[in-house]
């Protein structure tokens, strides 16, 4: 059974701080790892990392994938109050009948204080 | 935003009553998914569909059934609602032909079973 574990489960920082969110996984036939941001609504897609794309960056957010050690990190620099959200990590299994099913971690609740 | 709507957006029902949640998409994507989100569990897959009349179980399918008679609609039914099914339910869609396997989420339905 595929498994995703995120840490920490919650994190409180002040504006301007840099945070690192962790995601470790076990998947029988790894296809990709995805990061989502969830505010008080539906999750929105941030990044996807695969064997051919192990590092992504968008503005103050960046992510890397370590396929050997089976983990990913999401970095947020110069945090803002708008970064407060739940950050979800998920993996997809490339196995025959998986049809792109996502297995999610528990999520990390990030709170950024002014 | 991807064209995904869910109805109803909020529902309160009594234990033992049947409940049907609807997901409607305008993207003509082949794959559709139902997740539930509970504190400490992230999102967990209930059922998914890989085409009209083609569905399969996810990791938490007990007590739920689904139907997909048209590409655009995916229905989730709780045959006899229980308090443990109080949750936020998200529908997602994906086009497996897209290399990213990215899933787009609907706005969610908050279900309370009393």
mmCIF file of C-alpha atoms in Angstrom:
data_model
loop_
_atom_site.group_PDB
_atom_site.id
_atom_site.type_symbol
_atom_site.label_atom_id
_atom_site.label_comp_id
_atom_site.label_asym_id
_atom_site.label_seq_id
_atom_site.Cartn_x
_atom_site.Cartn_y
_atom_site.Cartn_z
ATOM 1 C CA UNK A 1 0.000 0.000 0.000
ATOM 2 C CA UNK A 2 1.324 3.405 -0.962
ATOM 3 C CA UNK A 3 2.101 5.721 1.922
ATOM 4 C CA UNK A 4 2.959 9.406 2.325
ATOM 5 C CA UNK A 5 4.079 11.008 5.579
ATOM 6 C CA UNK A 6 4.458 14.747 6.021
ATOM 7 C CA UNK A 7 6.248 16.638 8.727
ATOM 8 C CA UNK A 8 5.812 18.720 10.689
ATOM 9 C CA UNK A 9 2.043 18.461 11.044
ATOM 10 C CA UNK A 10 1.836 22.112 11.976
ATOM 11 C CA UNK A 11 4.186 25.062 11.957
ATOM 12 C CA UNK A 12 3.877 28.635 13.183
ATOM 13 C CA UNK A 13 6.277 31.281 11.912
ATOM 14 C CA UNK A 14 6.513 35.040 11.495
ATOM 15 C CA UNK A 15 6.512 36.950 8.267
ATOM 16 C CA UNK A 16 9.901 36.901 6.608
ATOM 17 C CA UNK A 17 10.913 33.516 7.972
ATOM 18 C CA UNK A 18 11.944 30.640 5.712
ATOM 19 C CA UNK A 19 10.188 27.311 6.165
ATOM 20 C CA UNK A 20 10.897 23.789 4.988
ATOM 21 C CA UNK A 21 8.132 21.235 4.725
ATOM 22 C CA UNK A 22 8.961 17.562 4.438
ATOM 23 C CA UNK A 23 7.329 14.695 2.611
ATOM 24 C CA UNK A 24 8.507 11.085 2.651
ATOM 25 C CA UNK A 25 6.865 8.357 0.631
ATOM 26 C CA UNK A 26 6.644 4.670 -0.129
ATOM 27 C CA UNK A 27 5.124 3.740 -3.463
ATOM 28 C CA UNK A 28 5.427 0.516 -5.399
ATOM 29 C CA UNK A 29 5.773 2.076 -8.839
ATOM 30 C CA UNK A 30 6.582 5.766 -8.481
ATOM 31 C CA UNK A 31 5.363 8.110 -11.199
ATOM 32 C CA UNK A 32 5.298 11.590 -9.673
ATOM 33 C CA UNK A 33 5.085 13.633 -6.497
ATOM 34 C CA UNK A 34 2.791 16.618 -6.284
ATOM 35 C CA UNK A 35 2.475 19.531 -3.889
ATOM 36 C CA UNK A 36 -0.844 21.278 -3.317
ATOM 37 C CA UNK A 37 -1.780 24.363 -1.309
ATOM 38 C CA UNK A 38 -5.140 24.403 0.407
ATOM 39 C CA UNK A 39 -6.632 27.508 1.895
ATOM 40 C CA UNK A 40 -10.242 27.493 3.007
ATOM 41 C CA UNK A 41 -11.348 25.794 -0.153
ATOM 42 C CA UNK A 42 -10.172 23.227 -2.695
ATOM 43 C CA UNK A 43 -6.518 22.246 -3.005
ATOM 44 C CA UNK A 44 -4.660 24.113 -5.719
ATOM 45 C CA UNK A 45 -1.734 22.644 -7.581
ATOM 46 C CA UNK A 46 1.773 23.964 -6.872
ATOM 47 C CA UNK A 47 4.367 21.599 -8.309
ATOM 48 C CA UNK A 48 4.848 18.213 -9.814
ATOM 49 C CA UNK A 49 8.182 16.404 -9.580
ATOM 50 C CA UNK A 50 9.137 13.348 -11.570
ATOM 51 C CA UNK A 51 12.253 11.450 -12.500
ATOM 52 C CA UNK A 52 12.830 13.938 -15.288
ATOM 53 C CA UNK A 53 12.135 17.004 -13.185
ATOM 54 C CA UNK A 54 13.457 16.769 -9.660
ATOM 55 C CA UNK A 55 13.619 20.472 -8.880
ATOM 56 C CA UNK A 56 10.982 23.142 -9.387
ATOM 57 C CA UNK A 57 10.839 26.809 -8.452
ATOM 58 C CA UNK A 58 8.132 29.415 -8.615
ATOM 59 C CA UNK A 59 8.763 32.751 -6.982
ATOM 60 C CA UNK A 60 9.401 32.205 -3.288
ATOM 61 C CA UNK A 61 8.453 28.528 -3.438
ATOM 62 C CA UNK A 62 10.777 25.763 -4.467
ATOM 63 C CA UNK A 63 10.760 22.006 -4.217
ATOM 64 C CA UNK A 64 13.164 19.148 -4.726
ATOM 65 C CA UNK A 65 12.723 15.423 -5.035
ATOM 66 C CA UNK A 66 15.199 12.826 -3.806
ATOM 67 C CA UNK A 67 14.197 9.584 -5.504
ATOM 68 C CA UNK A 68 16.959 7.644 -3.842
ATOM 69 C CA UNK A 69 15.983 8.605 -0.291
ATOM 70 C CA UNK A 70 12.263 8.784 -1.154
ATOM 71 C CA UNK A 71 11.488 12.260 0.062
ATOM 72 C CA UNK A 72 10.680 15.739 -1.107
ATOM 73 C CA UNK A 73 10.907 19.142 0.503
ATOM 74 C CA UNK A 74 8.965 22.312 -0.130
ATOM 75 C CA UNK A 75 10.744 25.531 0.744
ATOM 76 C CA UNK A 76 9.056 28.873 1.188
ATOM 77 C CA UNK A 77 11.302 31.887 1.623
ATOM 78 C CA UNK A 78 10.336 35.308 2.971
ATOM 79 C CA UNK A 79 6.989 33.984 4.141
ATOM 80 C CA UNK A 80 3.881 36.173 4.024
ATOM 81 C CA UNK A 81 0.561 35.887 5.829
ATOM 82 C CA UNK A 82 -0.953 34.768 2.525
ATOM 83 C CA UNK A 83 1.170 31.645 2.694
ATOM 84 C CA UNK A 84 -0.907 30.439 5.635
ATOM 85 C CA UNK A 85 -2.556 27.258 4.431
ATOM 86 C CA UNK A 86 -2.452 23.495 4.542
ATOM 87 C CA UNK A 87 0.255 22.102 2.287
ATOM 88 C CA UNK A 88 -0.465 18.667 0.911
ATOM 89 C CA UNK A 89 1.977 16.226 -0.609
ATOM 90 C CA UNK A 90 0.770 13.377 -2.814
ATOM 91 C CA UNK A 91 2.271 10.641 -4.967
ATOM 92 C CA UNK A 92 0.995 8.876 -8.045
ATOM 93 C CA UNK A 93 1.528 5.239 -8.831
ATOM 94 C CA UNK A 94 2.308 4.310 -12.414
ATOM 95 C CA UNK A 95 1.022 0.778 -11.974
ATOM 96 C CA UNK A 96 -1.361 -0.699 -14.521
ATOM 97 C CA UNK A 97 -4.771 0.141 -13.119
ATOM 98 C CA UNK A 98 -3.737 3.120 -11.000
ATOM 99 C CA UNK A 99 -5.199 5.640 -13.458
ATOM 100 C CA UNK A 100 -3.349 8.498 -11.812
ATOM 101 C CA UNK A 101 -4.667 7.861 -8.336
ATOM 102 C CA UNK A 102 -3.195 10.194 -5.779
ATOM 103 C CA UNK A 103 -2.147 9.078 -2.308
ATOM 104 C CA UNK A 104 -1.983 12.064 0.028
ATOM 105 C CA UNK A 105 -0.096 12.757 3.197
ATOM 106 C CA UNK A 106 -1.779 14.221 6.264
ATOM 107 C CA UNK A 107 -0.823 17.744 5.332
ATOM 108 C CA UNK A 108 1.208 20.438 7.105
ATOM 109 C CA UNK A 109 -0.721 23.358 8.563
ATOM 110 C CA UNK A 110 1.389 26.488 8.127
ATOM 111 C CA UNK A 111 0.460 29.640 10.022
ATOM 112 C CA UNK A 112 2.333 32.848 9.272
ATOM 113 C CA UNK A 113 1.909 35.652 11.795
ATOM 114 C CA UNK A 114 2.469 39.319 10.861
ATOM 115 C CA UNK B 1 -10.090 27.432 -12.725
ATOM 116 C CA UNK B 2 -11.077 24.034 -14.077
ATOM 117 C CA UNK B 3 -14.801 23.748 -14.731
ATOM 118 C CA UNK B 4 -15.829 21.603 -11.810
ATOM 119 C CA UNK B 5 -18.891 22.134 -9.676
ATOM 120 C CA UNK B 6 -20.206 20.160 -6.754
ATOM 121 C CA UNK B 7 -23.694 20.080 -5.348
ATOM 122 C CA UNK B 8 -24.867 20.575 -2.758
ATOM 123 C CA UNK B 9 -22.103 22.643 -1.170
ATOM 124 C CA UNK B 10 -23.420 22.032 2.336
ATOM 125 C CA UNK B 11 -25.751 19.374 3.653
ATOM 126 C CA UNK B 12 -26.984 18.265 7.047
ATOM 127 C CA UNK B 13 -28.694 14.912 7.187
ATOM 128 C CA UNK B 14 -29.774 12.360 9.743
ATOM 129 C CA UNK B 15 -28.206 8.981 10.414
ATOM 130 C CA UNK B 16 -29.698 6.287 8.237
ATOM 131 C CA UNK B 17 -30.841 8.512 5.380
ATOM 132 C CA UNK B 18 -29.490 8.153 1.836
ATOM 133 C CA UNK B 19 -27.445 11.019 0.446
ATOM 134 C CA UNK B 20 -26.204 11.703 -3.079
ATOM 135 C CA UNK B 21 -23.478 14.186 -3.913
ATOM 136 C CA UNK B 22 -22.965 15.345 -7.465
ATOM 137 C CA UNK B 23 -19.823 16.342 -9.313
ATOM 138 C CA UNK B 24 -20.162 18.011 -12.676
ATOM 139 C CA UNK B 25 -17.311 18.909 -15.051
ATOM 140 C CA UNK B 26 -17.166 20.838 -18.287
ATOM 141 C CA UNK B 27 -13.593 19.837 -19.210
ATOM 142 C CA UNK B 28 -14.442 16.529 -20.873
ATOM 143 C CA UNK B 29 -11.781 14.822 -18.758
ATOM 144 C CA UNK B 30 -11.913 11.062 -18.658
ATOM 145 C CA UNK B 31 -10.908 10.501 -15.036
ATOM 146 C CA UNK B 32 -12.924 11.565 -12.032
ATOM 147 C CA UNK B 33 -12.311 10.984 -8.332
ATOM 148 C CA UNK B 34 -14.095 11.341 -5.025
ATOM 149 C CA UNK B 35 -12.056 12.123 -1.897
ATOM 150 C CA UNK B 36 -12.958 12.823 1.667
ATOM 151 C CA UNK B 37 -10.931 15.090 3.896
ATOM 152 C CA UNK B 38 -10.781 14.711 7.655
ATOM 153 C CA UNK B 39 -8.444 16.350 10.171
ATOM 154 C CA UNK B 40 -5.173 14.451 10.454
ATOM 155 C CA UNK B 41 -5.841 12.328 7.379
ATOM 156 C CA UNK B 42 -5.258 14.596 4.417
ATOM 157 C CA UNK B 43 -7.409 13.514 1.484
ATOM 158 C CA UNK B 44 -8.382 9.879 1.084
ATOM 159 C CA UNK B 45 -9.680 8.362 -2.116
ATOM 160 C CA UNK B 46 -13.188 6.896 -1.925
ATOM 161 C CA UNK B 47 -13.916 5.855 -5.525
ATOM 162 C CA UNK B 48 -12.714 6.818 -8.949
ATOM 163 C CA UNK B 49 -13.868 6.519 -12.522
ATOM 164 C CA UNK B 50 -11.820 5.953 -15.659
ATOM 165 C CA UNK B 51 -14.693 6.336 -18.098
ATOM 166 C CA UNK B 52 -18.453 6.189 -18.456
ATOM 167 C CA UNK B 53 -19.741 3.242 -16.423
ATOM 168 C CA UNK B 54 -16.148 2.359 -15.423
ATOM 169 C CA UNK B 55 -15.500 2.804 -11.733
ATOM 170 C CA UNK B 56 -13.352 1.263 -9.045
ATOM 171 C CA UNK B 57 -12.817 1.446 -5.306
ATOM 172 C CA UNK B 58 -10.339 3.595 -3.473
ATOM 173 C CA UNK B 59 -8.916 3.146 -0.009
ATOM 174 C CA UNK B 60 -12.045 4.123 1.996
ATOM 175 C CA UNK B 61 -14.929 2.858 -0.142
ATOM 176 C CA UNK B 62 -17.000 1.052 2.506
ATOM 177 C CA UNK B 63 -20.453 2.625 2.816
ATOM 178 C CA UNK B 64 -20.183 4.492 -0.480
ATOM 179 C CA UNK B 65 -21.220 3.775 -4.047
ATOM 180 C CA UNK B 66 -20.732 5.741 -7.244
ATOM 181 C CA UNK B 67 -22.175 6.003 -10.700
ATOM 182 C CA UNK B 68 -21.078 7.638 -13.901
ATOM 183 C CA UNK B 69 -23.604 7.530 -16.716
ATOM 184 C CA UNK B 70 -22.193 10.555 -18.567
ATOM 185 C CA UNK B 71 -18.673 11.876 -18.984
ATOM 186 C CA UNK B 72 -19.512 15.078 -17.174
ATOM 187 C CA UNK B 73 -21.244 13.691 -14.073
ATOM 188 C CA UNK B 74 -19.922 11.540 -11.235
ATOM 189 C CA UNK B 75 -22.303 10.782 -8.384
ATOM 190 C CA UNK B 76 -21.353 9.656 -4.888
ATOM 191 C CA UNK B 77 -24.050 7.948 -2.823
ATOM 192 C CA UNK B 78 -24.114 7.183 0.851
ATOM 193 C CA UNK B 79 -26.719 4.464 1.018
ATOM 194 C CA UNK B 80 -27.358 4.913 4.735
ATOM 195 C CA UNK B 81 -25.420 7.821 6.195
ATOM 196 C CA UNK B 82 -23.533 7.373 9.459
ATOM 197 C CA UNK B 83 -21.896 9.929 11.738
ATOM 198 C CA UNK B 84 -18.463 8.654 10.669
ATOM 199 C CA UNK B 85 -19.239 9.936 7.192
ATOM 200 C CA UNK B 86 -19.361 13.520 8.413
ATOM 201 C CA UNK B 87 -16.599 15.055 6.334
ATOM 202 C CA UNK B 88 -15.706 17.392 3.518
ATOM 203 C CA UNK B 89 -15.990 15.681 0.152
ATOM 204 C CA UNK B 90 -13.952 16.764 -2.846
ATOM 205 C CA UNK B 91 -14.347 15.746 -6.435
ATOM 206 C CA UNK B 92 -11.341 15.875 -8.750
ATOM 207 C CA UNK B 93 -10.783 15.402 -12.466
ATOM 208 C CA UNK B 94 -7.777 14.446 -14.529
ATOM 209 C CA UNK B 95 -6.816 13.910 -18.093
ATOM 210 C CA UNK B 96 -4.416 10.995 -18.040
ATOM 211 C CA UNK B 97 -3.335 11.976 -21.497
ATOM 212 C CA UNK B 98 -1.768 15.035 -19.943
ATOM 213 C CA UNK B 99 1.773 14.135 -18.883
ATOM 214 C CA UNK B 100 1.501 15.755 -15.494
ATOM 215 C CA UNK B 101 -1.288 13.554 -14.071
ATOM 216 C CA UNK B 102 -2.364 16.750 -12.370
ATOM 217 C CA UNK B 103 -5.759 16.614 -10.708
ATOM 218 C CA UNK B 104 -8.048 19.612 -10.464
ATOM 219 C CA UNK B 105 -10.347 19.820 -7.494
ATOM 220 C CA UNK B 106 -13.894 21.017 -7.115
ATOM 221 C CA UNK B 107 -14.966 23.413 -4.337
ATOM 222 C CA UNK B 108 -16.024 20.639 -1.946
ATOM 223 C CA UNK B 109 -19.196 19.589 -0.149
ATOM 224 C CA UNK B 110 -19.422 19.795 3.613
ATOM 225 C CA UNK B 111 -21.610 16.956 4.868
ATOM 226 C CA UNK B 112 -22.786 16.671 8.442
ATOM 227 C CA UNK B 113 -24.559 13.513 9.600
ATOM 228 C CA UNK B 114 -26.416 13.980 12.889
#
